[in-house]
mmCIF file of C-alpha atoms and ligand atoms in Angstrom:
data_model
loop_
_atom_site.group_PDB
_atom_site.id
_atom_site.type_symbol
_atom_site.label_atom_id
_atom_site.label_comp_id
_atom_site.label_asym_id
_atom_site.label_seq_id
_atom_site.Cartn_x
_atom_site.Cartn_y
_atom_site.Cartn_z
ATOM 1 C CA MET A 340 -0.205 -0.024 -0.639
ATOM 2 C CA GLY A 341 1.408 3.028 -0.729
ATOM 3 C CA GLU A 342 1.310 5.919 1.679
ATOM 4 C CA PRO A 343 -0.090 10.001 0.215
ATOM 5 C CA GLU A 344 2.198 12.673 -0.818
ATOM 6 C CA LEU A 345 2.278 14.542 2.862
ATOM 7 C CA PRO A 346 3.604 17.785 3.674
ATOM 8 C CA GLY A 347 6.571 18.171 5.544
ATOM 9 C CA GLY A 348 7.199 16.936 8.142
ATOM 10 C CA VAL A 349 3.992 15.422 9.075
ATOM 11 C CA ALA A 350 5.362 11.889 7.344
ATOM 12 C CA ALA A 351 8.465 11.578 10.399
ATOM 13 C CA ILE A 352 5.791 12.285 12.686
ATOM 14 C CA LEU A 353 3.282 10.176 11.674
ATOM 15 C CA ALA A 354 6.294 7.481 11.173
ATOM 16 C CA GLU A 355 7.946 7.647 14.652
ATOM 17 C CA ARG A 356 4.235 7.825 16.520
ATOM 18 C CA ARG A 357 3.024 4.271 15.468
ATOM 19 C CA ARG A 358 6.419 2.714 15.869
ATOM 20 C CA GLN A 359 5.457 4.530 19.565
ATOM 21 C CA VAL A 360 1.912 3.375 19.396
ATOM 22 C CA ASP A 361 2.949 -0.385 17.977
ATOM 23 C CA GLU A 362 5.541 -0.777 20.661
ATOM 24 C CA ALA A 363 3.231 -0.016 23.444
ATOM 25 C CA LEU A 364 0.193 -2.425 21.462
ATOM 26 C CA GLU A 365 2.641 -5.090 21.641
ATOM 27 C CA ARG A 366 3.700 -3.765 25.505
ATOM 28 C CA TRP A 367 -0.509 -4.335 26.251
ATOM 29 C CA LEU A 368 -2.474 -7.166 24.311
ATOM 30 C CA PRO A 369 -2.723 -10.128 25.058
ATOM 31 C CA ARG A 370 0.241 -12.330 23.821
ATOM 32 C CA GLN A 371 -0.097 -14.503 20.731
ATOM 33 C CA GLY A 372 0.184 -17.885 22.687
ATOM 34 C CA ASP A 373 -1.602 -16.807 25.213
ATOM 35 C CA HIS A 374 -5.052 -19.782 25.381
ATOM 36 C CA PRO A 375 -6.695 -20.552 24.129
ATOM 37 C CA PRO A 376 -4.332 -19.107 21.097
ATOM 38 C CA LYS A 377 -7.432 -18.938 18.032
ATOM 39 C CA ILE A 378 -9.008 -16.134 20.091
ATOM 40 C CA HIS A 379 -5.401 -13.579 20.512
ATOM 41 C CA GLU A 380 -4.435 -15.063 17.036
ATOM 42 C CA ALA A 381 -7.800 -13.173 15.594
ATOM 43 C CA MET A 382 -7.085 -10.178 18.126
ATOM 44 C CA ARG A 383 -3.468 -9.457 16.522
ATOM 45 C CA TYR A 384 -3.890 -10.795 13.348
ATOM 46 C CA SER A 385 -6.419 -7.412 13.105
ATOM 47 C CA VAL A 386 -4.496 -5.004 15.874
ATOM 48 C CA PHE A 387 -0.889 -5.835 13.824
ATOM 49 C CA ALA A 388 -2.682 -5.312 10.066
ATOM 50 C CA GLY A 389 -1.521 -1.915 9.308
ATOM 51 C CA GLY A 390 -3.721 0.536 10.287
ATOM 52 C CA LYS A 391 -2.691 4.381 10.338
ATOM 53 C CA ARG A 392 -2.817 4.364 13.922
ATOM 54 C CA LEU A 393 -4.692 8.196 12.983
ATOM 55 C CA ARG A 394 -6.689 7.876 16.619
ATOM 56 C CA PRO A 395 -3.907 7.295 19.198
ATOM 57 C CA ILE A 396 -1.801 9.577 17.828
ATOM 58 C CA LEU A 397 -3.681 12.455 17.954
ATOM 59 C CA ALA A 398 -4.572 11.042 21.551
ATOM 60 C CA LEU A 399 -0.477 11.562 22.062
ATOM 61 C CA LEU A 400 0.119 14.856 19.910
ATOM 62 C CA ALA A 401 -3.115 16.631 21.861
ATOM 63 C CA CYS A 402 -1.703 15.841 25.372
ATOM 64 C CA GLU A 403 2.109 17.041 24.138
ATOM 65 C CA ALA A 404 -0.360 20.590 22.886
ATOM 66 C CA VAL A 405 -1.434 21.017 26.184
ATOM 67 C CA GLY A 406 1.875 20.248 28.001
ATOM 68 C CA GLY A 407 2.253 16.775 29.084
ATOM 69 C CA SER A 408 4.210 13.238 28.388
ATOM 70 C CA PRO A 409 3.244 11.218 25.225
ATOM 71 C CA GLU A 410 3.776 8.950 28.106
ATOM 72 C CA ASP A 411 1.274 9.970 30.377
ATOM 73 C CA ALA A 412 -1.539 9.575 27.220
ATOM 74 C CA MET A 413 -0.630 5.983 26.294
ATOM 75 C CA PRO A 414 -2.538 3.816 27.262
ATOM 76 C CA ALA A 415 -5.275 5.854 25.946
ATOM 77 C CA ALA A 416 -3.611 6.196 23.453
ATOM 78 C CA ALA A 417 -3.598 1.953 22.934
ATOM 79 C CA ALA A 418 -7.052 1.148 24.196
ATOM 80 C CA LEU A 419 -8.464 3.712 21.211
ATOM 81 C CA GLU A 420 -6.819 1.392 18.747
ATOM 82 C CA MET A 421 -8.645 -1.753 20.483
ATOM 83 C CA VAL A 422 -11.533 -0.272 20.227
ATOM 84 C CA HIS A 423 -11.931 1.578 16.715
ATOM 85 C CA THR A 424 -10.393 -2.034 15.701
ATOM 86 C CA TYR A 425 -12.974 -4.528 17.137
ATOM 87 C CA SER A 426 -15.587 -1.731 15.209
ATOM 88 C CA LEU A 427 -13.717 -2.303 11.753
ATOM 89 C CA ILE A 428 -13.753 -6.419 12.462
ATOM 90 C CA HIS A 429 -17.106 -6.338 12.930
ATOM 91 C CA ASP A 430 -18.108 -3.762 10.601
ATOM 92 C CA ASP A 431 -16.848 -6.036 8.189
ATOM 93 C CA LEU A 432 -18.915 -9.184 9.116
ATOM 94 C CA PRO A 433 -21.839 -10.366 6.912
ATOM 95 C CA ALA A 434 -24.196 -8.998 9.275
ATOM 96 C CA MET A 435 -22.594 -4.801 7.958
ATOM 97 C CA ASP A 436 -20.728 -4.224 6.292
ATOM 98 C CA ASP A 437 -19.071 -7.746 4.455
ATOM 99 C CA ASP A 438 -16.261 -7.167 3.192
ATOM 100 C CA ASP A 439 -13.435 -9.134 1.795
ATOM 101 C CA TYR A 440 -10.710 -6.908 2.238
ATOM 102 C CA ARG A 441 -8.878 -4.143 5.126
ATOM 103 C CA ARG A 442 -6.592 -2.993 5.716
ATOM 104 C CA GLY A 443 -4.680 -4.310 2.706
ATOM 105 C CA ARG A 444 -5.327 -8.387 3.859
ATOM 106 C CA ARG A 445 -8.390 -10.444 4.206
ATOM 107 C CA THR A 446 -10.390 -9.276 7.004
ATOM 108 C CA CYS A 447 -10.836 -11.462 10.664
ATOM 109 C CA HIS A 448 -13.815 -13.482 9.543
ATOM 110 C CA ARG A 449 -12.378 -14.389 6.140
ATOM 111 C CA VAL A 450 -9.153 -15.962 7.670
ATOM 112 C CA TYR A 451 -10.601 -17.152 11.254
ATOM 113 C CA GLY A 452 -14.500 -17.965 10.693
ATOM 114 C CA GLU A 453 -17.859 -15.833 11.496
ATOM 115 C CA ALA A 454 -17.387 -16.996 15.102
ATOM 116 C CA ILE A 455 -14.161 -16.358 15.711
ATOM 117 C CA ALA A 456 -14.515 -12.307 14.036
ATOM 118 C CA ILE A 457 -17.314 -11.401 16.415
ATOM 119 C CA LEU A 458 -15.751 -13.027 19.320
ATOM 120 C CA ALA A 459 -12.098 -10.502 18.995
ATOM 121 C CA GLY A 460 -13.919 -7.824 18.627
ATOM 122 C CA ASP A 461 -15.984 -8.403 21.724
ATOM 123 C CA ALA A 462 -12.369 -9.029 23.400
ATOM 124 C CA LEU A 463 -10.151 -6.614 21.831
ATOM 125 C CA LEU A 464 -13.575 -3.731 23.259
ATOM 126 C CA THR A 465 -12.860 -5.831 26.736
ATOM 127 C CA HIS A 466 -9.461 -5.637 26.856
ATOM 128 C CA ALA A 467 -9.296 -1.742 26.235
ATOM 129 C CA PHE A 468 -10.934 -1.108 29.258
ATOM 130 C CA GLN A 469 -8.550 -3.715 30.864
ATOM 131 C CA VAL A 470 -5.501 -1.886 29.818
ATOM 132 C CA LEU A 471 -7.327 1.754 30.980
ATOM 133 C CA THR A 472 -7.290 0.334 34.565
ATOM 134 C CA ASP A 473 -3.933 -1.558 35.306
ATOM 135 C CA ALA A 474 -1.618 0.373 32.838
ATOM 136 C CA ALA A 475 -3.070 3.336 32.983
ATOM 137 C CA GLY A 476 -3.106 3.891 37.095
ATOM 138 C CA ALA A 477 1.037 4.105 36.683
ATOM 139 C CA ARG A 478 0.985 7.065 35.548
ATOM 140 C CA LEU A 479 -2.111 9.697 36.114
ATOM 141 C CA PRO A 480 -4.633 9.892 39.603
ATOM 142 C CA PRO A 481 -7.672 7.811 39.671
ATOM 143 C CA ASP A 482 -9.723 11.567 38.532
ATOM 144 C CA GLY A 483 -7.864 11.529 35.091
ATOM 145 C CA ARG A 484 -8.304 8.082 34.705
ATOM 146 C CA LEU A 485 -11.598 7.102 35.624
ATOM 147 C CA ARG A 486 -12.564 10.816 32.975
ATOM 148 C CA ILE A 487 -10.336 8.749 30.011
ATOM 149 C CA ILE A 488 -12.931 5.720 31.303
ATOM 150 C CA ALA A 489 -16.089 7.664 31.086
ATOM 151 C CA GLU A 490 -14.939 10.113 27.655
ATOM 152 C CA ILE A 491 -14.070 6.255 25.954
ATOM 153 C CA ALA A 492 -17.273 4.251 26.693
ATOM 154 C CA GLU A 493 -19.344 7.047 25.556
ATOM 155 C CA ALA A 494 -17.458 7.770 21.909
ATOM 156 C CA ALA A 495 -17.994 3.939 21.509
ATOM 157 C CA GLY A 496 -21.865 3.428 23.166
ATOM 158 C CA SER A 497 -25.254 4.351 21.818
ATOM 159 C CA ARG A 498 -25.194 7.338 21.395
ATOM 160 C CA GLY A 499 -21.763 7.980 19.629
ATOM 161 C CA MET A 500 -20.522 4.542 17.349
ATOM 162 C CA VAL A 501 -22.229 2.126 18.049
ATOM 163 C CA GLY A 502 -25.569 4.865 17.354
ATOM 164 C CA GLY A 503 -23.966 6.206 13.767
ATOM 165 C CA GLN A 504 -23.194 2.495 13.021
ATOM 166 C CA ALA A 505 -26.746 2.240 13.689
ATOM 167 C CA MET A 506 -28.413 4.945 11.634
ATOM 168 C CA ASP A 507 -25.951 4.071 9.035
ATOM 169 C CA ILE A 508 -27.702 0.679 9.125
ATOM 170 C CA LEU A 509 -31.090 1.857 8.813
ATOM 171 C CA ALA A 510 -30.545 4.136 6.281
ATOM 172 C CA GLU A 511 -29.122 2.477 4.261
ATOM 173 C CA GLY A 512 -30.486 2.382 0.843
ATOM 174 C CA CYS A 513 -33.200 5.323 2.250
ATOM 175 C CA GLU A 514 -33.620 9.115 1.073
ATOM 176 C CA ILE A 515 -31.649 10.667 3.618
ATOM 177 C CA ASP A 516 -30.947 14.827 4.950
ATOM 178 C CA ARG A 517 -28.162 16.808 6.011
ATOM 179 C CA PRO A 518 -29.273 16.391 9.225
ATOM 180 C CA THR A 519 -29.157 12.478 9.614
ATOM 181 C CA LEU A 520 -25.982 12.497 7.431
ATOM 182 C CA LEU A 521 -24.782 15.045 10.417
ATOM 183 C CA TYR A 522 -25.741 13.026 12.584
ATOM 184 C CA LEU A 523 -24.103 9.191 10.901
ATOM 185 C CA HIS A 524 -20.559 10.361 10.464
ATOM 186 C CA THR A 525 -20.394 13.144 13.326
ATOM 187 C CA HIS A 526 -21.143 10.235 15.186
ATOM 188 C CA LYS A 527 -20.099 6.972 13.519
ATOM 189 C CA THR A 528 -16.329 8.381 12.930
ATOM 190 C CA GLY A 529 -16.700 11.217 14.876
ATOM 191 C CA ALA A 530 -16.773 10.135 18.161
ATOM 192 C CA LEU A 531 -13.636 8.249 18.637
ATOM 193 C CA ILE A 532 -12.123 11.019 17.009
ATOM 194 C CA ARG A 533 -12.874 13.823 20.109
ATOM 195 C CA ALA A 534 -12.902 11.216 22.433
ATOM 196 C CA SER A 535 -8.901 11.123 21.253
ATOM 197 C CA VAL A 536 -7.660 14.392 21.057
ATOM 198 C CA ARG A 537 -10.354 15.009 24.489
ATOM 199 C CA VAL A 538 -8.705 11.991 26.402
ATOM 200 C CA GLY A 539 -4.858 13.074 25.674
ATOM 201 C CA GLY A 540 -5.986 16.209 26.777
ATOM 202 C CA ILE A 541 -7.141 14.587 29.659
ATOM 203 C CA ALA A 542 -3.855 12.903 30.389
ATOM 204 C CA GLY A 543 -1.834 15.743 29.740
ATOM 205 C CA GLY A 544 -3.108 18.231 32.362
ATOM 206 C CA ALA A 545 -5.321 20.462 29.647
ATOM 207 C CA GLU A 546 -7.173 23.299 31.275
ATOM 208 C CA GLU A 547 -10.617 23.773 30.586
ATOM 209 C CA GLU A 548 -10.046 26.680 27.790
ATOM 210 C CA GLN A 549 -7.747 24.457 26.798
ATOM 211 C CA LEU A 550 -9.741 20.608 26.973
ATOM 212 C CA GLN A 551 -12.689 23.386 24.419
ATOM 213 C CA VAL A 552 -9.751 24.436 21.358
ATOM 214 C CA LEU A 553 -8.904 20.884 21.246
ATOM 215 C CA THR A 554 -12.686 19.912 20.723
ATOM 216 C CA ARG A 555 -13.481 22.675 18.440
ATOM 217 C CA TYR A 556 -10.819 21.296 16.779
ATOM 218 C CA ALA A 557 -10.991 17.238 17.532
ATOM 219 C CA GLU A 558 -14.975 17.825 16.086
ATOM 220 C CA ARG A 559 -14.230 19.674 12.688
ATOM 221 C CA VAL A 560 -10.848 17.136 11.906
ATOM 222 C CA GLY A 561 -13.347 14.135 12.506
ATOM 223 C CA LEU A 562 -16.150 15.400 10.253
ATOM 224 C CA ALA A 563 -13.563 15.931 7.671
ATOM 225 C CA PHE A 564 -12.093 12.665 7.778
ATOM 226 C CA GLN A 565 -15.448 11.201 7.485
ATOM 227 C CA ILE A 566 -16.369 13.614 4.071
ATOM 228 C CA VAL A 567 -13.482 12.502 2.474
ATOM 229 C CA ASP A 568 -13.560 8.753 3.048
ATOM 230 C CA ASP A 569 -16.368 9.288 1.479
ATOM 231 C CA ILE A 570 -15.143 10.390 -1.048
ATOM 232 C CA LEU A 571 -12.142 7.809 -1.690
ATOM 233 C CA ASP A 572 -14.616 5.214 -1.175
ATOM 234 C CA ILE A 573 -15.535 6.766 -4.868
ATOM 235 C CA GLU A 574 -11.706 8.070 -6.228
ATOM 236 C CA GLY A 575 -9.524 5.945 -4.445
ATOM 237 C CA ALA A 576 -7.967 2.718 -5.754
ATOM 238 C CA THR A 577 -8.614 -0.311 -4.375
ATOM 239 C CA ALA A 578 -5.009 -1.209 -3.889
ATOM 240 C CA GLU A 579 -4.112 1.668 -2.593
ATOM 241 C CA MET A 580 -6.781 1.920 0.200
ATOM 242 C CA GLY A 581 -6.643 -1.445 1.191
ATOM 243 C CA LYS A 582 -10.361 -2.463 0.855
ATOM 244 C CA THR A 583 -12.564 -2.616 -1.286
ATOM 245 C CA ALA A 584 -12.871 1.057 -3.123
ATOM 246 C CA GLY A 585 -17.101 1.659 -4.311
ATOM 247 C CA SER A 586 -18.551 -0.344 -1.546
ATOM 248 C CA ASP A 587 -20.579 3.001 -0.439
ATOM 249 C CA LEU A 588 -22.343 3.681 -3.525
ATOM 250 C CA ARG A 589 -22.776 -0.287 -4.400
ATOM 251 C CA ARG A 590 -25.134 -0.271 -1.240
ATOM 252 C CA LYS A 591 -26.702 3.208 -1.529
ATOM 253 C CA LYS A 592 -25.252 3.940 1.448
ATOM 254 C CA ALA A 593 -25.672 7.700 2.995
ATOM 255 C CA THR A 594 -22.587 9.892 2.260
ATOM 256 C CA TYR A 595 -21.616 13.627 1.692
ATOM 257 C CA PRO A 596 -20.693 12.605 -2.323
ATOM 258 C CA ALA A 597 -23.870 11.318 -3.285
ATOM 259 C CA VAL A 598 -26.043 13.601 -1.145
ATOM 260 C CA MET A 599 -24.673 16.919 -2.259
ATOM 261 C CA GLY A 600 -21.684 15.970 -5.164
ATOM 262 C CA LEU A 601 -18.170 15.768 -4.996
ATOM 263 C CA GLU A 602 -17.047 19.489 -5.479
ATOM 264 C CA GLU A 603 -19.435 20.474 -2.428
ATOM 265 C CA SER A 604 -18.485 17.773 0.029
ATOM 266 C CA ARG A 605 -14.797 18.622 -1.319
ATOM 267 C CA ARG A 606 -15.005 21.990 -0.109
ATOM 268 C CA GLN A 607 -16.597 21.154 2.682
ATOM 269 C CA ALA A 608 -14.082 18.943 3.677
ATOM 270 C CA ALA A 609 -11.499 22.017 3.340
ATOM 271 C CA HIS A 610 -13.442 24.724 4.875
ATOM 272 C CA LEU A 611 -13.759 22.155 8.032
ATOM 273 C CA LEU A 612 -9.749 21.249 8.033
ATOM 274 C CA GLU A 613 -9.491 25.060 7.997
ATOM 275 C CA GLU A 614 -11.521 25.407 10.730
ATOM 276 C CA ALA A 615 -9.603 23.039 12.645
ATOM 277 C CA ARG A 616 -6.461 23.730 11.959
ATOM 278 C CA ASP A 617 -7.899 28.077 12.911
ATOM 279 C CA ALA A 618 -8.838 26.311 16.973
ATOM 280 C CA LEU A 619 -6.085 25.864 17.779
ATOM 281 C CA ARG A 620 -4.786 29.369 17.578
ATOM 282 C CA PRO A 621 -4.604 29.358 21.463
ATOM 283 C CA LEU A 622 -2.079 26.979 21.613
ATOM 284 C CA GLY A 623 0.293 28.080 19.843
ATOM 285 C CA GLU A 624 3.247 26.607 18.644
ATOM 286 C CA LYS A 625 2.297 23.433 20.801
ATOM 287 C CA GLY A 626 -0.507 23.205 18.358
ATOM 288 C CA ALA A 627 1.636 22.202 15.376
ATOM 289 C CA SER A 628 2.326 18.832 15.352
ATOM 290 C CA LEU A 629 -2.056 18.711 15.286
ATOM 291 C CA ALA A 630 -2.154 20.973 12.398
ATOM 292 C CA ALA A 631 -0.169 19.037 10.427
ATOM 293 C CA LEU A 632 -2.828 16.382 10.958
ATOM 294 C CA ALA A 633 -4.906 18.124 10.040
ATOM 295 C CA ASP A 634 -3.272 18.604 6.724
ATOM 296 C CA PHE A 635 -2.274 15.014 6.361
ATOM 297 C CA VAL A 636 -6.420 13.997 7.021
ATOM 298 C CA GLY A 637 -7.288 16.662 4.116
ATOM 299 C CA SER A 638 -4.307 15.170 1.656
ATOM 300 C CA ARG A 639 -4.696 10.807 3.081
ATOM 301 C CA ARG A 640 -5.647 8.713 0.041
ATOM 302 C CA HIS A 641 -6.001 5.521 1.752
HETATM 303 C C1 GRG B 1498 -19.507 -2.589 14.387
HETATM 304 C C2 GRG B 1498 -19.737 -1.016 16.768
HETATM 305 C C3 GRG B 1498 -19.070 -0.543 14.620
HETATM 306 C C4 GRG B 1498 -18.989 0.338 14.911
HETATM 307 C C5 GRG B 1498 -18.047 0.346 13.492
HETATM 308 C C6 GRG B 1498 -16.427 2.999 12.637
HETATM 309 C C7 GRG B 1498 -17.452 2.149 12.416
HETATM 310 C C8 GRG B 1498 -18.263 1.939 12.866
HETATM 311 C C9 GRG B 1498 -17.116 1.962 10.560
HETATM 312 C C10 GRG B 1498 -16.361 1.691 9.688
HETATM 313 C C11 GRG B 1498 -16.703 2.651 8.641
HETATM 314 C C12 GRG B 1498 -15.748 3.012 8.260
HETATM 315 C C13 GRG B 1498 -14.721 2.409 6.727
HETATM 316 C C14 GRG B 1498 -16.483 4.169 8.175
HETATM 317 C C15 GRG B 1498 -15.097 5.726 7.618
HETATM 318 C C16 GRG B 1498 -13.877 5.444 8.636
HETATM 319 C C17 GRG B 1498 -13.837 5.081 8.939
HETATM 320 C C18 GRG B 1498 -13.770 4.292 10.235
HETATM 321 C C19 GRG B 1498 -11.964 4.355 8.059
HETATM 322 C C20 GRG B 1498 -11.489 3.448 9.351
HETATM 323 O O1 GRG B 1498 -10.964 4.288 10.274
HETATM 324 P P1 GRG B 1498 -8.703 4.889 9.183
HETATM 325 O O2 GRG B 1498 -9.080 5.134 8.581
HETATM 326 O O3 GRG B 1498 -8.597 2.886 9.336
HETATM 327 O O4 GRG B 1498 -8.320 5.362 10.342
HETATM 328 P P2 GRG B 1498 -7.397 1.909 10.019
HETATM 329 O O5 GRG B 1498 -6.842 0.518 8.784
HETATM 330 O O6 GRG B 1498 -5.645 3.207 9.045
HETATM 331 O O7 GRG B 1498 -6.835 2.642 11.264
#
């Protein structure tokens, strides 16, 4: 899978952060041979399939943007990637999107069967919270840990990502209006991205005002990310994206291009990313890496 052409410096930030996140995942996931081996193999198969690690990287950069040490946000970063990977495994199942490829390889259920894939997703979601209670305890005080757990639980649940996914499924094949589309995108994808930035800020000891700045940024990046994803589903190549292109169109999915056209979708994504960068101004130079990440979201090819 080819890397996108990235604005200066972002490629290096992403590569280094991905390496750190992968090390943490390696440390905190169950081992390949842990009993029973098949379920742990399936969990690790999907986690180490080459994701961008966008959500954990957002958490680490948000933590640093408010003066924290990235190590303080690492348990939350790893937990976010576990929750994200669970959502992808379940999203690919025959009962949902029924996809054969994800992250450039065969989907979890195609390799391990549906039952084990469902369980691998369940176990990743559960393990994420175990990591938050165990490993995070070493660095953060209990109130910080509790806030992080609450943020991630709310974002992943039926008032967040699961709610968005449910609405997405219920809306398939229907005419949908713009408010419904906005709900769908801000919940299915936006909620976990918003939580990633916020928990990074909380881990870094953000003041309330700093948290508001980060939240404004995150909400715009989260929505732009999903609009870009909708556009890539039309314009992207299957090989580059690592999943089957054109599947939204085939399933008559509720997407930005379907509701407002490609040009308007591109314009809205660019506008949201500009607003996201603007929102970071109060953080000064410390917001530079998050601003660069907004550029990455706008330029990504997969
Ligand atoms: C099944 C509860 C449940 C939720 C699924 C996230 C989600 C909700 C579905 C994924 C469907 C999808 C492909 C949405 C588009 C945006 C998105 C989340 C893309 C995948 O995220 P990336 O691009 O993936 O960050 P990598 O592989 O890089 O981690």
